[in-house]
Structure formats: structure tokens, C-alpha cells
CSV table of C-alpha atoms in Angstrom, one decimal:
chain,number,residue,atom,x,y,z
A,1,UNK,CA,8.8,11.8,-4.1
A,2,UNK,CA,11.5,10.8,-6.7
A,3,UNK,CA,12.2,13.1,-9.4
A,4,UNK,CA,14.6,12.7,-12.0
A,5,UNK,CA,15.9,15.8,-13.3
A,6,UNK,CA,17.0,16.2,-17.3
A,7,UNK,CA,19.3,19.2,-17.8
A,8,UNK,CA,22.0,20.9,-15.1
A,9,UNK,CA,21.8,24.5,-16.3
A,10,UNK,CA,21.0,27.3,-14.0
A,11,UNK,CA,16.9,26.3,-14.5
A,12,UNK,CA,17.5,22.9,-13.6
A,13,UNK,CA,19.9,23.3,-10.7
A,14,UNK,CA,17.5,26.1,-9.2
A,15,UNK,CA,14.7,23.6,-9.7
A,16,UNK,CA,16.5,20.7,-7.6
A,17,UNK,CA,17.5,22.8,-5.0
A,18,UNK,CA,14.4,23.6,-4.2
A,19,UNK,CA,12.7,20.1,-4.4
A,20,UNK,CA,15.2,19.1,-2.1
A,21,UNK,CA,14.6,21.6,0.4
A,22,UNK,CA,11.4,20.1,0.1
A,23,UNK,CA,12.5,16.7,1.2
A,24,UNK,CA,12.2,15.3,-2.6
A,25,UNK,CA,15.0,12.7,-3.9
A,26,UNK,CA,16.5,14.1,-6.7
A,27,UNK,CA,18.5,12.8,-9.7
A,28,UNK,CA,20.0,15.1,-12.2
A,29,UNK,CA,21.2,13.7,-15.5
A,30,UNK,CA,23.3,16.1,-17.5
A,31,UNK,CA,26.7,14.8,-20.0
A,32,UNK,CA,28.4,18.5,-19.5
A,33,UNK,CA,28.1,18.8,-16.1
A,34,UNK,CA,31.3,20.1,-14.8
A,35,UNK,CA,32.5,19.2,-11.7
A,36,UNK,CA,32.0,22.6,-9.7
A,37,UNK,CA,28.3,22.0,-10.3
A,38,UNK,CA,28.1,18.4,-8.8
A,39,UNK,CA,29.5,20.0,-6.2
A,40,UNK,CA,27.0,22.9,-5.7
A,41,UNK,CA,24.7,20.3,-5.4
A,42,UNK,CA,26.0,17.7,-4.0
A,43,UNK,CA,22.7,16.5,-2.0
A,44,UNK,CA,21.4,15.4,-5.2
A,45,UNK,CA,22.3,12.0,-7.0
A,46,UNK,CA,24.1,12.9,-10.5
A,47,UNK,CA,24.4,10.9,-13.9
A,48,UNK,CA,27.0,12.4,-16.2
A,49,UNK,CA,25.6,10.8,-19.5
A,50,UNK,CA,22.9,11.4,-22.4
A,51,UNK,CA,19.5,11.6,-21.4
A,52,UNK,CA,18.7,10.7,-25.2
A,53,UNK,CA,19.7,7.4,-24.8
A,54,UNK,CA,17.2,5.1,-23.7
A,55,UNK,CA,20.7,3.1,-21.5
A,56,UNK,CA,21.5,5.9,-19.7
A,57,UNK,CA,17.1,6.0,-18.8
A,58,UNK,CA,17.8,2.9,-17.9
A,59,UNK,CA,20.6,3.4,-15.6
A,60,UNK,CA,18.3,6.5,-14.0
A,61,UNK,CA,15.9,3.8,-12.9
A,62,UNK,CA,13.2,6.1,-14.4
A,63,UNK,CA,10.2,3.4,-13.6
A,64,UNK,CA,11.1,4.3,-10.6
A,65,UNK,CA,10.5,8.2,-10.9
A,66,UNK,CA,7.2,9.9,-9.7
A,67,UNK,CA,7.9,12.8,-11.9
A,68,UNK,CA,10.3,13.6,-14.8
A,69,UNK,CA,11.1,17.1,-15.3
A,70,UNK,CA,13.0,18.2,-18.9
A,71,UNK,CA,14.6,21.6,-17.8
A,72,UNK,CA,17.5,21.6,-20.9
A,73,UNK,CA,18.0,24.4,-23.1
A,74,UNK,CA,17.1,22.1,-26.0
A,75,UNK,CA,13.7,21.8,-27.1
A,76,UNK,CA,14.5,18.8,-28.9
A,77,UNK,CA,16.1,16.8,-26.4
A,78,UNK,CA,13.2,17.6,-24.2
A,79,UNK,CA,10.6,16.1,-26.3
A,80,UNK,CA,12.8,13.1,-26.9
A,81,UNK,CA,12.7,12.2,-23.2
A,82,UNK,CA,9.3,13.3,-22.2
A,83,UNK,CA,8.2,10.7,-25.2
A,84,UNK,CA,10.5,8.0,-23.9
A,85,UNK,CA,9.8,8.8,-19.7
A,86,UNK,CA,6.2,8.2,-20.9
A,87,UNK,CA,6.1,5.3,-23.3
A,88,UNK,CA,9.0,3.5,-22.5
A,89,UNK,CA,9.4,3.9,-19.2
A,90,UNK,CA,5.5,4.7,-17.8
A,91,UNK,CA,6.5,7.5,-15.8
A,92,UNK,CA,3.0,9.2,-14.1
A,93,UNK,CA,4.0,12.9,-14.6
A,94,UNK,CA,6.2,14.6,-16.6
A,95,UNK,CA,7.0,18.4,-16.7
A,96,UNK,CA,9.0,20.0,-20.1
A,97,UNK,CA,10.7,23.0,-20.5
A,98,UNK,CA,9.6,25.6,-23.6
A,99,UNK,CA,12.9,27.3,-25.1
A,100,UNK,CA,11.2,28.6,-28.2
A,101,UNK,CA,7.6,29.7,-28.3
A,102,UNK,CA,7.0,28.7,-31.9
A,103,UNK,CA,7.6,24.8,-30.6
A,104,UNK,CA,4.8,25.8,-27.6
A,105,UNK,CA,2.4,23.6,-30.2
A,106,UNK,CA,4.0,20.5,-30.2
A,107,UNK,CA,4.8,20.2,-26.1
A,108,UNK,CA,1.5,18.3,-25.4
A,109,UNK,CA,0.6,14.9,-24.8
A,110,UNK,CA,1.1,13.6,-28.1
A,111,UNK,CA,4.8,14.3,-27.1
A,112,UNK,CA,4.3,12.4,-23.3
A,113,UNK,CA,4.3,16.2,-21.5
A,114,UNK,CA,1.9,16.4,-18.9
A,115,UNK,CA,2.9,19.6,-18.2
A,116,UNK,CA,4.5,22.3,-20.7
A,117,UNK,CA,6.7,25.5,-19.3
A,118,UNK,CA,7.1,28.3,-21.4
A,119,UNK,CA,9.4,31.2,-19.1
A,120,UNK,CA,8.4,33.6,-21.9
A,121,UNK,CA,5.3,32.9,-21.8
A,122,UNK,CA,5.4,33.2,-18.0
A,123,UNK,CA,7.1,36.4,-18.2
A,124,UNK,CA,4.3,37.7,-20.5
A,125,UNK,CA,2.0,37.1,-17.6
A,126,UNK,CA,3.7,38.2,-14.9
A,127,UNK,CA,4.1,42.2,-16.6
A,128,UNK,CA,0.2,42.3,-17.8
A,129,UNK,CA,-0.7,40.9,-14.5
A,130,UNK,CA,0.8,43.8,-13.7
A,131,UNK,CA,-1.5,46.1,-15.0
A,132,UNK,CA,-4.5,43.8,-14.6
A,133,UNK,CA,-5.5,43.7,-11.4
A,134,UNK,CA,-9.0,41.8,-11.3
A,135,UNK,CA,-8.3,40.2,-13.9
A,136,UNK,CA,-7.8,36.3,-14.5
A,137,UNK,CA,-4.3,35.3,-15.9
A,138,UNK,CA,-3.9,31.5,-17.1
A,139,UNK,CA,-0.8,30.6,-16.2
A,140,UNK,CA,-0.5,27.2,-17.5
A,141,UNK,CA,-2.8,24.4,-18.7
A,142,UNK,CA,-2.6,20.9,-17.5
A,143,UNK,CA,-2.7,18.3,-20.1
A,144,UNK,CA,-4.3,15.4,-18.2
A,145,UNK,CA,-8.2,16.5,-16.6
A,146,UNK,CA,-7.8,20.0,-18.7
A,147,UNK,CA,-7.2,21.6,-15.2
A,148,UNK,CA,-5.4,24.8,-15.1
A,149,UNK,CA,-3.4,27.2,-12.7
A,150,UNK,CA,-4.7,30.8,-13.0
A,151,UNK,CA,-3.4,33.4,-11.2
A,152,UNK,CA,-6.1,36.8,-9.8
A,153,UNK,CA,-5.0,39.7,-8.0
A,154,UNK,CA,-7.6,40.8,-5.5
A,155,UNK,CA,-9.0,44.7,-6.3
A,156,UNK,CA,-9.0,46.5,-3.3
A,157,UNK,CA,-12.9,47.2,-3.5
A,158,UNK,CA,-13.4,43.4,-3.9
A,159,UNK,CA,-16.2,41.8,-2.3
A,160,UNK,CA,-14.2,39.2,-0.2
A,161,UNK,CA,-11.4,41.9,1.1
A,162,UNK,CA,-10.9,41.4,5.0
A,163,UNK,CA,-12.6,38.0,4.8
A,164,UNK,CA,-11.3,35.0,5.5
A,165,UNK,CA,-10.8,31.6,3.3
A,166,UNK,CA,-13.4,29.5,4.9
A,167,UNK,CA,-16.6,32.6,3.9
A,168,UNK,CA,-15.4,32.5,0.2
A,169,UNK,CA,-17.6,30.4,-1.7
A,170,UNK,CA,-15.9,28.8,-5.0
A,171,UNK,CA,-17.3,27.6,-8.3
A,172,UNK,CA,-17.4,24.0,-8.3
A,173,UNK,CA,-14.1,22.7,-9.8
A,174,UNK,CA,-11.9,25.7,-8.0
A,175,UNK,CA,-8.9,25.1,-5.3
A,176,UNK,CA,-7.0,27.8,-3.8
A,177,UNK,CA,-3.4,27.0,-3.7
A,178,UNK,CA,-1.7,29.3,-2.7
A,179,UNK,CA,-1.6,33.4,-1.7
A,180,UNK,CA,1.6,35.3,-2.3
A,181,UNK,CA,1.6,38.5,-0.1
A,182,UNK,CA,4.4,40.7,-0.2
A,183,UNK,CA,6.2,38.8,-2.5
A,184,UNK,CA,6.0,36.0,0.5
A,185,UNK,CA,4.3,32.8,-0.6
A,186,UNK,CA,1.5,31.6,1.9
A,187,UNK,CA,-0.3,28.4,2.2
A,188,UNK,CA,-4.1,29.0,2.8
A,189,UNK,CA,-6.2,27.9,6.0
A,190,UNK,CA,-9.8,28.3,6.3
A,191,UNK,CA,-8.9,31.0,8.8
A,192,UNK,CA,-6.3,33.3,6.6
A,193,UNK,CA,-8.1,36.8,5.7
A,194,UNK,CA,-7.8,37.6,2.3
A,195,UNK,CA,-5.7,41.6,2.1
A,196,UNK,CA,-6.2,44.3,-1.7
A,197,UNK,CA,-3.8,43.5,-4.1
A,198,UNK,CA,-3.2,39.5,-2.8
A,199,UNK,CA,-1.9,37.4,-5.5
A,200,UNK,CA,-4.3,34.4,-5.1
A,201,UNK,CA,-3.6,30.8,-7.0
A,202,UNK,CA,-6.3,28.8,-8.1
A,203,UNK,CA,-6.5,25.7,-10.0
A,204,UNK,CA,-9.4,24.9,-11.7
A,205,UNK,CA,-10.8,23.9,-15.1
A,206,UNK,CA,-10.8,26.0,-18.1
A,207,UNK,CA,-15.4,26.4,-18.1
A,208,UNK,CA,-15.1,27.6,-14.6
A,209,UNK,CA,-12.2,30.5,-14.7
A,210,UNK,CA,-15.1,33.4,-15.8
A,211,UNK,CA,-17.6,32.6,-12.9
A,212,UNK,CA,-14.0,32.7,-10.3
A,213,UNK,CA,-13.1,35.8,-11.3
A,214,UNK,CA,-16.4,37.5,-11.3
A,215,UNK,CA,-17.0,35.5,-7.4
A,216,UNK,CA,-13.8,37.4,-6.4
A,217,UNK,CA,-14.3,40.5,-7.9
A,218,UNK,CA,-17.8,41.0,-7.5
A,219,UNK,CA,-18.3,41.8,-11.4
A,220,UNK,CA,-20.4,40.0,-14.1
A,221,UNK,CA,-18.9,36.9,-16.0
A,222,UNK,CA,-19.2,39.1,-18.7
A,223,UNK,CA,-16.8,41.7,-17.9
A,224,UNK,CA,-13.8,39.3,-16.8
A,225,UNK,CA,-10.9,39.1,-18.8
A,226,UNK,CA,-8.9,36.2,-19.0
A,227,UNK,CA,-5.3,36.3,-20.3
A,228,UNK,CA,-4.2,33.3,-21.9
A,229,UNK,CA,-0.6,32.9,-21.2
A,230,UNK,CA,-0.4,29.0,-21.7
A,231,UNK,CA,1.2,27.3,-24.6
A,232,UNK,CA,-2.7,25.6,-25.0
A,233,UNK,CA,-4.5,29.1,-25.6
């Protein structure tokens, strides 16, 4: 997968090193990039010019990318390229990086993002997942298909504790993507078993997320709460 990368900071550089551990071909496009961090990442392809310009897009080759991902500390500079990687350029997926919450309202698709990223709102999540345990936590919403990531951490008198994948029976519209276990991330098989207190990573539409959490926990649709910690909520 190509992915061009907008911004060089500490977010973006963490981002394409790991998309390049995962085999992804990386371009990052930042005009103050110094030279020490080319060189920290010097498996990547680098542009040392304005992603606000619709040349320097054009030297990127972004028709070419599979994803764009705005990870600059500007807000505004991120909208500006999302808009141009989607109606300029056609790019399939964009992803957008949210600096300020109060400008959470305007990273949607009216603005090309696919795919809005708010770290405080993501930090918000992660401490009152903390002290909900059973309970759903939207992570983020999808723009496209109105799919969204939630996260649930499995109570230890849960119904489905010691059993594996393949016995848990979803709500329609409902993937599991992932299991973190001891901080370790774990791609699921039919034949994992599900431990108390796994942090289990769904995605699934927004109608569904009440009748997950009350599959997993054994308890009414009713009694599930849902913490919206998405820009969209």
C-alpha cells in the first residue's frame, strides 16, 4: 500500500515507522524537516516542500496514494489537503489529524476526511475505559458506511470468558479486530479463548454497538453504556 504522509513531527514519524515495518511504501512531505529527521527515517521517501500547494501534490504523485494521512500540528493545513487529496487528486482514503477539539465539527467529509483523529479525544477514552469495564467506548466513527471502531473490556463474570472466538456469536454488522492482552496486541483466530479484563476491538455500525455489548456481557441492551469519544458523537 502507498501512503503519503503530510507532517514530520514526532506523530507523523511514529506513524511511518510503523507502516513501514508493516511493509507499506511511505512518502513523507514536510518543508521543516531537518536533516537529522530524514535520517531517522531514511527507509521512507521524503519531499521537503508545502503540502498546501497543489505542485508539490503533484510532485507526491498523490493519484497514486492508497491512503493519505494529515498528521501536522496544524488543523488548517490539514483540512486543506484532505480537501485537495480528495477532489483534486481522488485519493480512496484519507485519515486527518484533530489538534483542537473545538475544530472536531468541521473534520468530516464535507472536508474529504474519511477518517478524523482526535488524541484528546482518544485520551478521554482510554482513562474512562479505565473505570468502565463492560462498557462500550466509541473510539472513532468512520465517515464512509457510518462504521465505527469500539473498544469493550471483557468483565470477569462475562458470559463468553474461557471461550474461544469461533462459540461467540456477533450481531450482524460486528468484526472482531483485534484483542490487546497484556498490553500485547493479538490478532484473533476462531480458536483464541477469550481471558477477564481482554481489551477486545470491534468494528461495527453505530445501531448495532448496544446489542454487542450486552452479547459480551451478558446484560440487557438497556443497561449498556456507550461512551462516545468520537468527533461524530
Amino acid at each position: 500500500m502507498r501512503v503519503v504522509l503530510v507532517g514530520a513531527g514526532s506523530v507523523g514519524r511514529s506513524i511511518a515507522r510503523e507502516l513501514l515495518l508493516n511493509d507499506h511504501q511511505v512518502l513523507l512531505i514536510d518543508k521543516y524537516a531537518r536533516e537529522s529527521r530524514v535520517q531517522s527515517i531514511p527507509e521512507a521517501t521524503w519531499l521537503l516542500a508545502d503540502a498546501c500547494e497543489v505542485t508539490t501534490l503533484h510532485e507526491a504523485q498523490l493519484e497514486a496514494a492508497d491512503v493519505v494521512v494529515c498528521a501536522t500540528g496544524d488543523d488548517k493545513v490539514n483540512l486543506v489537503v484532505s480537501l485537495l487529496a480528495k477532489t483534486e487528486f481522488g485519493v480512496p482514503r484519507t485519515v486527518a489529524r484533530v489538534n483542537n477539539p473545538k475544530n472536531e465539527w468541521m473534520f468530516d467529509d464535507g472536508w474529504g476526511v474519511d477518517v478524523a483523529v482526535s488524541t484528546p479525544r482518544l485520551m478521554t477514552a482510554l482513562v474512562e475505559e479505565a473505570v468502565s469495564v463492560g462498557d462500550l467506548v466509541r473510539l472513532f466513527e468512520f465517515q464512509q458506511g457510518k462504521a465505527t471502531m469500539v473498544e469493550l473490556t471483557l468483565p470477569a463474570h462475562a458470559p463468553f470468558v474461557g471461550s474461544r472466538v469461533e462459540e461467540v456469536h456477533l450481531p450482524a454488522d460486528c468484526v472482531l479486530v483485534g484483542i490487546i492482552r497484556d498490553q500485547l496486541p493479538i490478532a484473533p483466530s476462531p480458536h483464541d479463548t477469550l481471558h477477564a479484563l481482554d481489551e477486545l476491538l470491534f468494528l461495527a455500525t453505530p445501531s448495532a454497538e448496544r446489542e454487542l455489548a450486552a452479547t459480551l456481557t451478558g446484560r440487557r441492551p438497556e443497561e449498556i453504556s456507550t461512551v462516545h469519544s468520537d468527533p461524530q458523537a
